Amino acid sequence: DELDMQFGLLFCLPRLISFYEGAGWHTVTAAVTIEQPQGRVASPVTLMYYTCHTRTQWPAGVVEIGWPW
């Protein structure tokens, strides 16, 4: 609330997805790319989000994480 953040994000290893889902996190189902020094690459792990405000919905579309992330 202090920072007025809409979402929390985390990169999640496959074995931990169910743990985070149980804590209220959701899997991003859209494509996720990450800017790296060698260029944009697909995320090698699942991106998850937590909704900080109940009135906010995750936006549709591709997620592009910029540099530095």
Short mmCIF file of C-alpha atoms in Angstrom, two decimals:
data_model
loop_
_atom_site.label_atom_id
_atom_site.label_comp_id
_atom_site.label_asym_id
_atom_site.label_seq_id
_atom_site.Cartn_x
_atom_site.Cartn_y
_atom_site.Cartn_z
CA ASP A 1 0.00 0.00 0.00
CA GLU A 2 2.81 2.45 0.82
CA LEU A 3 4.38 2.04 -2.62
CA ASP A 4 1.02 1.83 -4.41
CA MET A 5 2.17 -1.27 -6.31
CA GLN A 6 -0.36 -3.13 -8.46
CA PHE A 7 1.55 -6.42 -8.71
CA GLY A 8 4.42 -8.40 -7.28
CA LEU A 9 6.45 -10.50 -9.77
CA LEU A 10 8.67 -13.50 -9.30
CA PHE A 11 10.54 -15.92 -11.51
CA CYS A 12 9.64 -19.38 -10.27
CA LEU A 13 11.24 -22.80 -10.60
CA PRO A 14 8.78 -25.49 -11.74
CA ARG A 15 8.97 -27.38 -8.45
CA LEU A 16 7.81 -24.31 -6.49
CA ILE A 17 4.81 -23.27 -8.62
CA SER A 18 2.24 -25.13 -6.51
CA PHE A 19 3.68 -23.61 -3.33
CA TYR A 20 3.29 -20.07 -4.65
CA GLU A 21 -0.16 -20.80 -6.11
CA GLY A 22 -1.19 -21.87 -2.61
CA ALA A 23 0.00 -18.49 -1.34
CA GLY A 24 -2.15 -16.61 -3.85
CA TRP A 25 0.30 -16.13 -6.73
CA HIS A 26 -0.78 -16.71 -10.35
CA THR A 27 1.11 -17.99 -13.39
CA VAL A 28 1.58 -15.63 -16.32
CA THR A 29 0.31 -17.59 -19.31
CA ALA A 30 1.43 -15.11 -22.00
CA ALA A 31 4.91 -15.16 -23.56
CA VAL A 32 7.60 -13.61 -21.34
CA THR A 33 10.81 -12.17 -22.78
CA ILE A 34 13.78 -10.74 -20.88
CA GLU A 35 16.26 -8.19 -22.20
CA GLN A 36 19.82 -9.49 -21.81
CA PRO A 37 23.17 -8.07 -22.98
CA GLN A 38 23.04 -10.43 -26.00
CA GLY A 39 19.44 -9.41 -26.84
CA ARG A 40 15.89 -10.39 -25.93
CA VAL A 41 15.40 -14.03 -24.85
CA ALA A 42 12.42 -16.11 -23.74
CA SER A 43 12.21 -16.56 -19.98
CA PRO A 44 13.68 -19.93 -19.01
CA VAL A 45 11.38 -20.17 -15.97
CA THR A 46 7.76 -19.36 -15.16
CA LEU A 47 6.82 -15.78 -14.32
CA MET A 48 4.25 -15.43 -11.55
CA TYR A 49 2.37 -12.41 -10.23
CA TYR A 50 0.60 -11.45 -7.04
CA THR A 51 -2.22 -8.91 -7.18
CA CYS A 52 -1.63 -6.24 -4.56
CA HIS A 53 -5.02 -4.55 -5.04
CA THR A 54 -8.16 -6.66 -5.34
CA ARG A 55 -9.61 -4.28 -7.93
CA THR A 56 -6.64 -4.72 -10.31
CA GLN A 57 -6.55 -7.41 -13.01
CA TRP A 58 -3.43 -8.68 -14.74
CA PRO A 59 -3.20 -7.08 -18.21
CA ALA A 60 -3.41 -9.27 -21.32
CA GLY A 61 -0.52 -9.57 -23.75
CA VAL A 62 3.17 -10.37 -23.97
CA VAL A 63 5.38 -9.46 -20.99
CA GLU A 64 8.68 -7.77 -21.85
CA ILE A 65 11.14 -7.38 -18.98
CA GLY A 66 13.63 -4.60 -19.76
CA TRP A 67 17.29 -4.18 -18.85
CA PRO A 68 18.40 -3.98 -16.11
CA TRP A 69 15.78 -6.14 -14.50
#
